PDB file of C-alpha atoms in Angstrom:
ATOM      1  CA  UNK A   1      78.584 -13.832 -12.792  1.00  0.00           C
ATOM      2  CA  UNK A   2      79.039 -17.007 -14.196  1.00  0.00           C
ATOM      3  CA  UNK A   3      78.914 -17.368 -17.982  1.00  0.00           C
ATOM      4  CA  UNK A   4      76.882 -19.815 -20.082  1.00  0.00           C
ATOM      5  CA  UNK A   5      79.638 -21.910 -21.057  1.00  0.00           C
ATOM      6  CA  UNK A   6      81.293 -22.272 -16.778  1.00  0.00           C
ATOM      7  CA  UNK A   7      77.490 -23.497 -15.926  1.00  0.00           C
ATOM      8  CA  UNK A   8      77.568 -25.709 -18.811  1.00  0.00           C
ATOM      9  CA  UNK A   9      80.863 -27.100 -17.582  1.00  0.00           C
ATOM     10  CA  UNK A  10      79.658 -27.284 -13.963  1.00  0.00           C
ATOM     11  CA  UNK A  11      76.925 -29.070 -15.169  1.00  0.00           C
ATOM     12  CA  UNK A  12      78.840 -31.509 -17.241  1.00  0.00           C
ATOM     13  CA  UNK A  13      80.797 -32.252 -14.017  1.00  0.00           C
ATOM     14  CA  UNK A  14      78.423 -33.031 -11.725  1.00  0.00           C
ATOM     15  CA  UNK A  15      76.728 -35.214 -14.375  1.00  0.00           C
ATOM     16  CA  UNK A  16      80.026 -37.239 -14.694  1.00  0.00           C
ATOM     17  CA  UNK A  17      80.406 -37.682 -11.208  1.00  0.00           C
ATOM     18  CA  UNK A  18      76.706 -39.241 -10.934  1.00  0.00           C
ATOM     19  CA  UNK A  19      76.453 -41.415 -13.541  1.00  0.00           C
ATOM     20  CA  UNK A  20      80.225 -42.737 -12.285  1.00  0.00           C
ATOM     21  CA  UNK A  21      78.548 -43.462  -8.494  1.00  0.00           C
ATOM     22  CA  UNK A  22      75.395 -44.561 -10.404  1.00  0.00           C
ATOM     23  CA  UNK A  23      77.798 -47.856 -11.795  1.00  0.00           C
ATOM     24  CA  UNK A  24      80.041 -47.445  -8.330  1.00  0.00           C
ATOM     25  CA  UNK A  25      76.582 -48.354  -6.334  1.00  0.00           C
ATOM     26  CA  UNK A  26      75.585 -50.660  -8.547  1.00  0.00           C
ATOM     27  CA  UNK A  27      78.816 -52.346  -9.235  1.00  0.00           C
ATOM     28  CA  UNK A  28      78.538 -52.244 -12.907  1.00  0.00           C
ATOM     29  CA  UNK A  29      82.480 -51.707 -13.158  1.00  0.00           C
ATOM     30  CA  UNK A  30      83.566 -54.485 -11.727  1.00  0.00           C
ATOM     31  CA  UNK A  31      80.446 -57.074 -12.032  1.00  0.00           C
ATOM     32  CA  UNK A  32      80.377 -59.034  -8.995  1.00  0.00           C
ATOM     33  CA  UNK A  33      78.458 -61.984  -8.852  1.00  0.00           C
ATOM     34  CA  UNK A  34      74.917 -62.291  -7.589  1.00  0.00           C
ATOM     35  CA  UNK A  35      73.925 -64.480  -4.267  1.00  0.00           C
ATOM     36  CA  UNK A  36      71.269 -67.089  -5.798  1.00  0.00           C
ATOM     37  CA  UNK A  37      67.957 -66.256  -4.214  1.00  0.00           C
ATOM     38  CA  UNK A  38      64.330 -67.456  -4.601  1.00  0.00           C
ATOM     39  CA  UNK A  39      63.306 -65.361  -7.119  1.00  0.00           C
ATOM     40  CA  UNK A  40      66.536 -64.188  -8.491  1.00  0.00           C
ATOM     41  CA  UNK A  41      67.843 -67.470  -9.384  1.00  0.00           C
ATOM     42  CA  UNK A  42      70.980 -66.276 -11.542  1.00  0.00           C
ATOM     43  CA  UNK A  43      75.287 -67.001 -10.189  1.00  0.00           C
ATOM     44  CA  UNK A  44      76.605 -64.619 -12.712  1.00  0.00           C
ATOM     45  CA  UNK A  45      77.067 -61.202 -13.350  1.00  0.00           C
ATOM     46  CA  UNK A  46      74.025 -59.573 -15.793  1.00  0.00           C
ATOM     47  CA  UNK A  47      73.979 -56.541 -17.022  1.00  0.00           C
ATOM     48  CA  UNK A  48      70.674 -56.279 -17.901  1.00  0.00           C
ATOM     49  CA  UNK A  49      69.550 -57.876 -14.627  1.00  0.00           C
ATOM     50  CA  UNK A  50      71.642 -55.293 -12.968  1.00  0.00           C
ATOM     51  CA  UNK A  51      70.685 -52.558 -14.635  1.00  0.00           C
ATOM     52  CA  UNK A  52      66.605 -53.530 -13.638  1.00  0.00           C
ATOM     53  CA  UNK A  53      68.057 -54.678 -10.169  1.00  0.00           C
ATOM     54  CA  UNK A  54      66.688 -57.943 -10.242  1.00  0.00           C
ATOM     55  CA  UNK A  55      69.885 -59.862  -8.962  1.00  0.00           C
ATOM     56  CA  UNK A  56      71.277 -59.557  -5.170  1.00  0.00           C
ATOM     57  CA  UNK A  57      74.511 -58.285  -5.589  1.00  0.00           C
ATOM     58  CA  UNK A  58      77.387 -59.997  -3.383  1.00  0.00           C
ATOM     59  CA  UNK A  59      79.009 -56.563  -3.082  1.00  0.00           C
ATOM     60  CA  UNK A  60      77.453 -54.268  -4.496  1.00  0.00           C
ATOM     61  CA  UNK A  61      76.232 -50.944  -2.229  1.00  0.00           C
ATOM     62  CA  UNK A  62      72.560 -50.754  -3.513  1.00  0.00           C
ATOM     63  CA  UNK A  63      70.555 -53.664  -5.434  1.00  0.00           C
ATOM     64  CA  UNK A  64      67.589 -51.590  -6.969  1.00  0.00           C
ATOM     65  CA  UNK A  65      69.855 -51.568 -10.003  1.00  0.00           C
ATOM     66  CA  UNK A  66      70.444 -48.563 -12.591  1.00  0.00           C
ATOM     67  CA  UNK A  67      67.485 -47.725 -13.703  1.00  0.00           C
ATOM     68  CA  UNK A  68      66.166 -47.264 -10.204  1.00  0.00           C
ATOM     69  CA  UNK A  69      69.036 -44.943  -9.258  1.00  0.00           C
ATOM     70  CA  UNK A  70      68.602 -43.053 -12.469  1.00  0.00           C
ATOM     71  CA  UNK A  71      64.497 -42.355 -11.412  1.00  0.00           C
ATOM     72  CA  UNK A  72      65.733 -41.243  -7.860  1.00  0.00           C
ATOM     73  CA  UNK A  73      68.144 -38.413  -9.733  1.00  0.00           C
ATOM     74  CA  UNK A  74      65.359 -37.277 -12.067  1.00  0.00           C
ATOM     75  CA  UNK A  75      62.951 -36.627  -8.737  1.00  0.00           C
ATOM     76  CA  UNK A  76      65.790 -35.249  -6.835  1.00  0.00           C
ATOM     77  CA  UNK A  77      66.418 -32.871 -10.044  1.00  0.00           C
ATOM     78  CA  UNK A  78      63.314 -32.228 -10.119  1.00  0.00           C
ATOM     79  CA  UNK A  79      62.508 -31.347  -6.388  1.00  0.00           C
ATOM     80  CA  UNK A  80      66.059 -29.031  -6.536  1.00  0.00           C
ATOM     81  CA  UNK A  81      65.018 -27.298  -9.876  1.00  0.00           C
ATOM     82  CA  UNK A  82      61.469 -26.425  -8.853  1.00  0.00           C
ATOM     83  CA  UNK A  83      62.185 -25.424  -5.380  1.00  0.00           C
ATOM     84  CA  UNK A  84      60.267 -27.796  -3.150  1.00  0.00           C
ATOM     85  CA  UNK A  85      61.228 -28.018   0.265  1.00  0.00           C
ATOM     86  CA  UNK A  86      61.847 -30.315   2.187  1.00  0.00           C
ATOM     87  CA  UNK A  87      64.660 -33.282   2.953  1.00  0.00           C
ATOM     88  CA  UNK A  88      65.212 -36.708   1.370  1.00  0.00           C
ATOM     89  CA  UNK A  89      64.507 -40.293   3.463  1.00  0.00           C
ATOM     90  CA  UNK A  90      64.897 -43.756   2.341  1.00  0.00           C
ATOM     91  CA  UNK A  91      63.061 -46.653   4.464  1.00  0.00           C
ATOM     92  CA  UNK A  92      64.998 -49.326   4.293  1.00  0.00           C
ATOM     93  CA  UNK A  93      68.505 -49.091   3.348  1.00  0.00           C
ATOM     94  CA  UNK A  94      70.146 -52.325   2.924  1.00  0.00           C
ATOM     95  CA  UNK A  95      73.735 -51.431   2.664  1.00  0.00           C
ATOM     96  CA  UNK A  96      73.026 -47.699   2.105  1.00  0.00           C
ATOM     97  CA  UNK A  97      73.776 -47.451  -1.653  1.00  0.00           C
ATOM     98  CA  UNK A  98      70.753 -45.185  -2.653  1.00  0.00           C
ATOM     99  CA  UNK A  99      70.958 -42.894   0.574  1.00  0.00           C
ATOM    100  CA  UNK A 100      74.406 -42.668  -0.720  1.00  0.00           C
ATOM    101  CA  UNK A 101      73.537 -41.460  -3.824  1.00  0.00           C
ATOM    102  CA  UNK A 102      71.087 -39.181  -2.437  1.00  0.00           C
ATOM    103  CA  UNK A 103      73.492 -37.488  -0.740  1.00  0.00           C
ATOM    104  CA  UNK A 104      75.919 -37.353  -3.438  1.00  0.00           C
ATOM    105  CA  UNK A 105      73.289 -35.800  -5.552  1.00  0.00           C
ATOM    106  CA  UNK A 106      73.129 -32.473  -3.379  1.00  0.00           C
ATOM    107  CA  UNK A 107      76.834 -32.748  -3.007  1.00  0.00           C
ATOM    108  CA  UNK A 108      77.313 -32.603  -7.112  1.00  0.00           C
ATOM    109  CA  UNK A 109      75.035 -29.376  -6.400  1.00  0.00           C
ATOM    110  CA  UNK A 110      76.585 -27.223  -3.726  1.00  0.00           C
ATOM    111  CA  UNK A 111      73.243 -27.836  -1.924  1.00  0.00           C
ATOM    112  CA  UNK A 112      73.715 -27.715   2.156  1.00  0.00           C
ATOM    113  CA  UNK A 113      70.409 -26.952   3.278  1.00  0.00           C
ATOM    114  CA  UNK A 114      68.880 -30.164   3.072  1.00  0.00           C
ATOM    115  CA  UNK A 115      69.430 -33.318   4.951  1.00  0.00           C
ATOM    116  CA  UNK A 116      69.099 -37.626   4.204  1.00  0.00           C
ATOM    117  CA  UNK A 117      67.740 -39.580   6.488  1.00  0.00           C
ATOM    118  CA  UNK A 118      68.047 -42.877   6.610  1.00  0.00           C
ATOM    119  CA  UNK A 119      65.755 -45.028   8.213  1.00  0.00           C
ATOM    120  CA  UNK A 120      66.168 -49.025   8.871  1.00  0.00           C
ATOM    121  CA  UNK A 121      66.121 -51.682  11.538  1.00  0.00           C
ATOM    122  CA  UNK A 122      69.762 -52.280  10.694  1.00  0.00           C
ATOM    123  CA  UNK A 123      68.762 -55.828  12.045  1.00  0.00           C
ATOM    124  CA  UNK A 124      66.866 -57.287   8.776  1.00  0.00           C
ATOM    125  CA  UNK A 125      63.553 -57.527   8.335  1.00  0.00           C
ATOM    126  CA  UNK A 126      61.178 -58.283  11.596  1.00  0.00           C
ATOM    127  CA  UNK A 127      60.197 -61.883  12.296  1.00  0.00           C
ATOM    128  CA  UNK A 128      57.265 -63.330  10.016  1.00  0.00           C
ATOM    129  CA  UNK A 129      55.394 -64.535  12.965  1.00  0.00           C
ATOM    130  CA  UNK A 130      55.072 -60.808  14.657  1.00  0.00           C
ATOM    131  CA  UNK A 131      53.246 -59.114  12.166  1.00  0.00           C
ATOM    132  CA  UNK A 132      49.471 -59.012  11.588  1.00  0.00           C
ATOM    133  CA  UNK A 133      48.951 -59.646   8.277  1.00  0.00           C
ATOM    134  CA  UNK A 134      48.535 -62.568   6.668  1.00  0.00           C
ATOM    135  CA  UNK A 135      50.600 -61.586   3.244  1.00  0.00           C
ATOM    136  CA  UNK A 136      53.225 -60.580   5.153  1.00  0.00           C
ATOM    137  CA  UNK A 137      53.407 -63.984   7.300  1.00  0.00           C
ATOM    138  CA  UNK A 138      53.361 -65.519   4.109  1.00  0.00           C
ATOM    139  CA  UNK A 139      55.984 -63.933   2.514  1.00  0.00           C
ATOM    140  CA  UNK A 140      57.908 -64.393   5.785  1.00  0.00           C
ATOM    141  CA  UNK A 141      61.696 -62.586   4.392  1.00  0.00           C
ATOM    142  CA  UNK A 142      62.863 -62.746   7.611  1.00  0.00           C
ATOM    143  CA  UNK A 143      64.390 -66.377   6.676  1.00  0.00           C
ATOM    144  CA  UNK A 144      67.060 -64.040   3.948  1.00  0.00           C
ATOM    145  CA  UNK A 145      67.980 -62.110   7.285  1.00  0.00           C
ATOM    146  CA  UNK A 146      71.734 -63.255   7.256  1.00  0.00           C
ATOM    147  CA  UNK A 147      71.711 -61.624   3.341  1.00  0.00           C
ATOM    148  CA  UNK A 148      69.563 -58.431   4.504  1.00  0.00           C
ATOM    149  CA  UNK A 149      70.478 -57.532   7.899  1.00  0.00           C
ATOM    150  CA  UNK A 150      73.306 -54.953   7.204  1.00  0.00           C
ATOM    151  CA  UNK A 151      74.193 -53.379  10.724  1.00  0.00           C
ATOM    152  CA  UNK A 152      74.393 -49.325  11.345  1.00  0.00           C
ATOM    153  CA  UNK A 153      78.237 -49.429  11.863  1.00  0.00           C
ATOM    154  CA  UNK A 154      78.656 -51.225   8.405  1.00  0.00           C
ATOM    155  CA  UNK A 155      76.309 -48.490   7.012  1.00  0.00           C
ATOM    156  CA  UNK A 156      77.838 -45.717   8.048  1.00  0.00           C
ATOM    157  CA  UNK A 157      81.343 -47.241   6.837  1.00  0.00           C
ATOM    158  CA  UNK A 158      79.888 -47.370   3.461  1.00  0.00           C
ATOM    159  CA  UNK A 159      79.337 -43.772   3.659  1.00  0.00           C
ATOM    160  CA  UNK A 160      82.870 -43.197   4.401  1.00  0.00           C
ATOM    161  CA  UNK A 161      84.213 -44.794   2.053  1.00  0.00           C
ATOM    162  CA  UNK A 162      82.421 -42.139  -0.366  1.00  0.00           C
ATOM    163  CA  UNK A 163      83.814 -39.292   1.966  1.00  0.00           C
ATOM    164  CA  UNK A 164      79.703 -38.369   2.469  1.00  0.00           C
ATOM    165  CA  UNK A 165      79.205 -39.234   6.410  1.00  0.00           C
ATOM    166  CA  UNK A 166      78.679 -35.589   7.452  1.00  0.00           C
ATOM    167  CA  UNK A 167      76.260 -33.283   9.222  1.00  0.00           C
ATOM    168  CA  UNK A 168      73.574 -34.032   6.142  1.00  0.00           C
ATOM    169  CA  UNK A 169      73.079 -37.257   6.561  1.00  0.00           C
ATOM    170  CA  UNK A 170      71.173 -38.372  10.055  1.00  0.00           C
ATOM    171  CA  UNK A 171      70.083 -42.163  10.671  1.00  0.00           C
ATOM    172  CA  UNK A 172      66.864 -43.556  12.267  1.00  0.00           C
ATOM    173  CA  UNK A 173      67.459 -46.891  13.892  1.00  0.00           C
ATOM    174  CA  UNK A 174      64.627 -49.060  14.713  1.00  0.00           C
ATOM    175  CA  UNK A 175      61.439 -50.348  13.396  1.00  0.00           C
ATOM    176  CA  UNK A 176      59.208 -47.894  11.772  1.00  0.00           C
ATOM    177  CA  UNK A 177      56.251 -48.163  13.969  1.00  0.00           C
ATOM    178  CA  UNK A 178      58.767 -46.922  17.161  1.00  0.00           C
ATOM    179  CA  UNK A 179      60.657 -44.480  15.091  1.00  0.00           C
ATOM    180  CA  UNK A 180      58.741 -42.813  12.368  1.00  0.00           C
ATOM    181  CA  UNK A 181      55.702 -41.643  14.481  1.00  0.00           C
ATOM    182  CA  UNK A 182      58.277 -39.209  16.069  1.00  0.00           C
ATOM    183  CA  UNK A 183      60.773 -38.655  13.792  1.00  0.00           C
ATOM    184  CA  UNK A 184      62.413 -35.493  14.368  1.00  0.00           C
ATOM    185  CA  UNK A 185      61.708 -34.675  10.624  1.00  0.00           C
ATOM    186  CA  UNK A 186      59.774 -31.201   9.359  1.00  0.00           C
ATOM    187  CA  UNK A 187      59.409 -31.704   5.793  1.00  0.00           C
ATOM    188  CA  UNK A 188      60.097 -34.228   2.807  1.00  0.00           C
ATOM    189  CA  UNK A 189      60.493 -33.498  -0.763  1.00  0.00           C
ATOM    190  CA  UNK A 190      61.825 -37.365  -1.483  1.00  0.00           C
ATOM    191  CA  UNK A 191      60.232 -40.135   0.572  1.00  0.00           C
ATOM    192  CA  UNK A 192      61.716 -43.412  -0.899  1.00  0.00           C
ATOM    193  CA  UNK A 193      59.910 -47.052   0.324  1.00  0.00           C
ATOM    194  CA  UNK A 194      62.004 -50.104   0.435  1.00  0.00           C
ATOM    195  CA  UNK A 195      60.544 -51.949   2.870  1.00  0.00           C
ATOM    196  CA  UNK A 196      58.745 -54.733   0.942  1.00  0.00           C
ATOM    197  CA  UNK A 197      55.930 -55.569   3.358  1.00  0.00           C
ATOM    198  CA  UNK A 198      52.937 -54.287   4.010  1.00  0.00           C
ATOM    199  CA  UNK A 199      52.558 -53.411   7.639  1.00  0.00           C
ATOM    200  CA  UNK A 200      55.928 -51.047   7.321  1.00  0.00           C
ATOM    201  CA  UNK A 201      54.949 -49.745   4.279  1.00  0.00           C
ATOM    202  CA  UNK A 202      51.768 -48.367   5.623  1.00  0.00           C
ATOM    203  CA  UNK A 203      53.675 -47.238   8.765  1.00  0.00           C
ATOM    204  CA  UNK A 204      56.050 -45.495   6.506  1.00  0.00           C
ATOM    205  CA  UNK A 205      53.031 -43.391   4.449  1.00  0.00           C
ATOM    206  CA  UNK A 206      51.110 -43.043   7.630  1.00  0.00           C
ATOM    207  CA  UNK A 207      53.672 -41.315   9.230  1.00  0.00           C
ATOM    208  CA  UNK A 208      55.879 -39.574   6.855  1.00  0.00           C
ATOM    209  CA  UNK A 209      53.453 -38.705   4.094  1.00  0.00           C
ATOM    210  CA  UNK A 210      51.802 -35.412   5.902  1.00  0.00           C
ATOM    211  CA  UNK A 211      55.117 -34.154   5.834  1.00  0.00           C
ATOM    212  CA  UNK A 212      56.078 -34.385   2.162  1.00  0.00           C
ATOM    213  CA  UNK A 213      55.464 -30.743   0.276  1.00  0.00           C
ATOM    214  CA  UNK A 214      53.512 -30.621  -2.194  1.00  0.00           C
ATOM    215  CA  UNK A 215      55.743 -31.465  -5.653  1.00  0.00           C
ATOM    216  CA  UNK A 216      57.291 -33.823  -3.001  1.00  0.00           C
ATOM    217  CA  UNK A 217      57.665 -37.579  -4.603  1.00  0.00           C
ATOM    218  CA  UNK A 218      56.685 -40.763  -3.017  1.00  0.00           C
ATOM    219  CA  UNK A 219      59.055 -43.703  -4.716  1.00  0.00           C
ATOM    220  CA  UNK A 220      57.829 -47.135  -4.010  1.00  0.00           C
ATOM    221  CA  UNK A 221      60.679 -49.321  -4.759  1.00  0.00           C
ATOM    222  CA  UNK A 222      58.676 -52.895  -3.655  1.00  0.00           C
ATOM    223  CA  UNK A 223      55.120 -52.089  -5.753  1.00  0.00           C
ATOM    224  CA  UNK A 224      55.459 -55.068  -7.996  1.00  0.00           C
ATOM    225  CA  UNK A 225      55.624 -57.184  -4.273  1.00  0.00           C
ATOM    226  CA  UNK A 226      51.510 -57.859  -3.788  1.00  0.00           C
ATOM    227  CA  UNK A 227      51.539 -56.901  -0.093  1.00  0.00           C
ATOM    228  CA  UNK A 228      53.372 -53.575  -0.394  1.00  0.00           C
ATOM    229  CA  UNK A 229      51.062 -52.992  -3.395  1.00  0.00           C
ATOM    230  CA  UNK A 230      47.862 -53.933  -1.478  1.00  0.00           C
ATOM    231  CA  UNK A 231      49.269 -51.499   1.231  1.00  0.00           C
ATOM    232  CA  UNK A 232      49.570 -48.206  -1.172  1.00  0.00           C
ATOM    233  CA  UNK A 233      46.253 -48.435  -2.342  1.00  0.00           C
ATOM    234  CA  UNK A 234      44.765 -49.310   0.299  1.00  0.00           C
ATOM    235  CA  UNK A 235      46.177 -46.230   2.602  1.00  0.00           C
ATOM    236  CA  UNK A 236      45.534 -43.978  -1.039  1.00  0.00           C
ATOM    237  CA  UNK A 237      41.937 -45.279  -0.566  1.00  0.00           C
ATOM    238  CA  UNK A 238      41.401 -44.354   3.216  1.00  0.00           C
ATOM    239  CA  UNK A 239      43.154 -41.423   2.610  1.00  0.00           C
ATOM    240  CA  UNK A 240      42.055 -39.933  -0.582  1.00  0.00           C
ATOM    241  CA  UNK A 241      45.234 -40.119  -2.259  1.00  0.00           C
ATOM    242  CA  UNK A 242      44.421 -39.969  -6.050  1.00  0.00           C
ATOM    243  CA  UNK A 243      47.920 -38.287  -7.975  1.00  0.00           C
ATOM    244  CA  UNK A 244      48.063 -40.962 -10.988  1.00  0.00           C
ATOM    245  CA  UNK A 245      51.083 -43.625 -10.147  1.00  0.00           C
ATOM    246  CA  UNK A 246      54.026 -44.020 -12.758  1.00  0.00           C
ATOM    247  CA  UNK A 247      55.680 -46.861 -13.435  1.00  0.00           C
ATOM    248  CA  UNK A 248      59.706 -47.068 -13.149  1.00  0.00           C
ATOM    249  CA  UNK A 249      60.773 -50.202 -14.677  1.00  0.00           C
ATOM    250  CA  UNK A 250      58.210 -52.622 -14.127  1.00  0.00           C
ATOM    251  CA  UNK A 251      59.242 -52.974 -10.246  1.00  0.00           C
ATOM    252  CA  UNK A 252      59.219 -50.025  -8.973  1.00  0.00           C
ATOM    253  CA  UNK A 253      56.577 -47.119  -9.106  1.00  0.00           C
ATOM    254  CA  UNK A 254      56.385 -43.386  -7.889  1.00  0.00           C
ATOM    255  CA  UNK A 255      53.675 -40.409  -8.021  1.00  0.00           C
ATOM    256  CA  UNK A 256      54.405 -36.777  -7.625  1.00  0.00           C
ATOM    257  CA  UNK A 257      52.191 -35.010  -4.611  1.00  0.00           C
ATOM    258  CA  UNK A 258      49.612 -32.270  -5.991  1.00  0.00           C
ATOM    259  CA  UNK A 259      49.055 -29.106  -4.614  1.00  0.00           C
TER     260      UNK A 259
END
């Protein structure tokens, strides 16, 4: 029997550990600079604008920033705590960072019965003029390709370097419309979006929501983009989808499945 006080500690432990990968994965320790893009026009290191993960980080593992990371530990908490069932995907990974946290998240807590998946084209976003809608065309983010494209063998490195590639973490290569619709995946408690555009961020609810348990989360890390917005609601609105959606940071957004 474990007393009070050893949980405590064991909690205190695997608190430290997060919050230290929380600044690891975002780079907060040692502040590397941003790459000037578009709409995140700064060349040095911001705290703040790391912390909302509004800069793309020249090194860092993940670029949704701190407060993004610290919403995917409260769900995760959450999901653990409560007992829903179910494993963890992110689609779209980037360099890996928050699949990487994921995973450190049930290592912190012993827990070896549930699995990340992680889902990406690891070959950057598809080409503007392929898709079918016209947002999406517009928005065309297949020119930042030689930023975004991080490639699966670079991926799993990062994972590695955390000493978390193991039999819990399992990666989907390919575009969602060819790999989600068979997935070999039997239930979701986390399914994370970071896919910015519309068309794969209907494929991704399409596919994968059914399978998220109820208590389950749905984290949409792209809702303040207009096309992956306009995509949510309208697959809520075809589908009846009507749980109340929270905002994260002014970015990002996430709603909690019902019974």
């Amino acid at each position: 029997m474990h007393s009070t006080a050893q949980t405590e500690q064991t909690e205190n432990t695997a608190q430290l550990y997060l919050d230290l990968m929380k600044k690891v994965l975002a780079n907060t320790i040692y502040e590397d600079p941003p790459i000037p893009a578009a709409w995140a026009p700064a060349e040095q290191y911001d705290e703040l604008n790391r912390r909302l993960g509004v800069d793309w980080p020249s090194v860092a593992h993940t670029m949704i920033g701190i407060r993004r990371l610290e919403n995917v530990e409260s769900c995760v908490k959450t999901v653990l705590a409560d007992g829903v069932p179910g494993d963890f995907i992110e689609t779209g990974v980037w360099r890996g960072g928050t699949c990487i946290f994921l995973r450190a998240v049930l290592k912190a807590y012993g827990v070896t019965d549930r699995r990340v998946w992680v889902a990406d084209s690891f070959q950057g976003m598809p080409q503007a003029d392929a898709t079918t809608h016209d947002g999406d065309r517009e928005l065309a983010t297949d020119q930042y390709n030689a930023f975004l494209a991080t490639d699966l063998t670079t991926v799993r490195g990062n994972f590695e370097r955390y000493g978390l590639l193991d039999e819990q973490v399992s990666f989907l290569p390919g575009w969602f419309k060819d790999t989600l619709p068979t997935a070999p995946i039997d239930r979701l408690s986390i399914l994370r979006l970071d896919s910015d555009l519309y068309e794969s961020t209907r494929d991704t609810l399409v596919h994968l929501y059914p399978k998220l348990s109820p208590g389950g989360f749905v984290i949409v890390d792209d809702y303040h983009i207009p096309v992956c917005r306009e995509a949510v609601h309208d697959w809520r609105d075809e589908y009846g989808v009507t749980e109340p959606i929270e905002d994260i940071d002014g970015l990002g957004a996430f709603w909690r499945r019902g019974a």
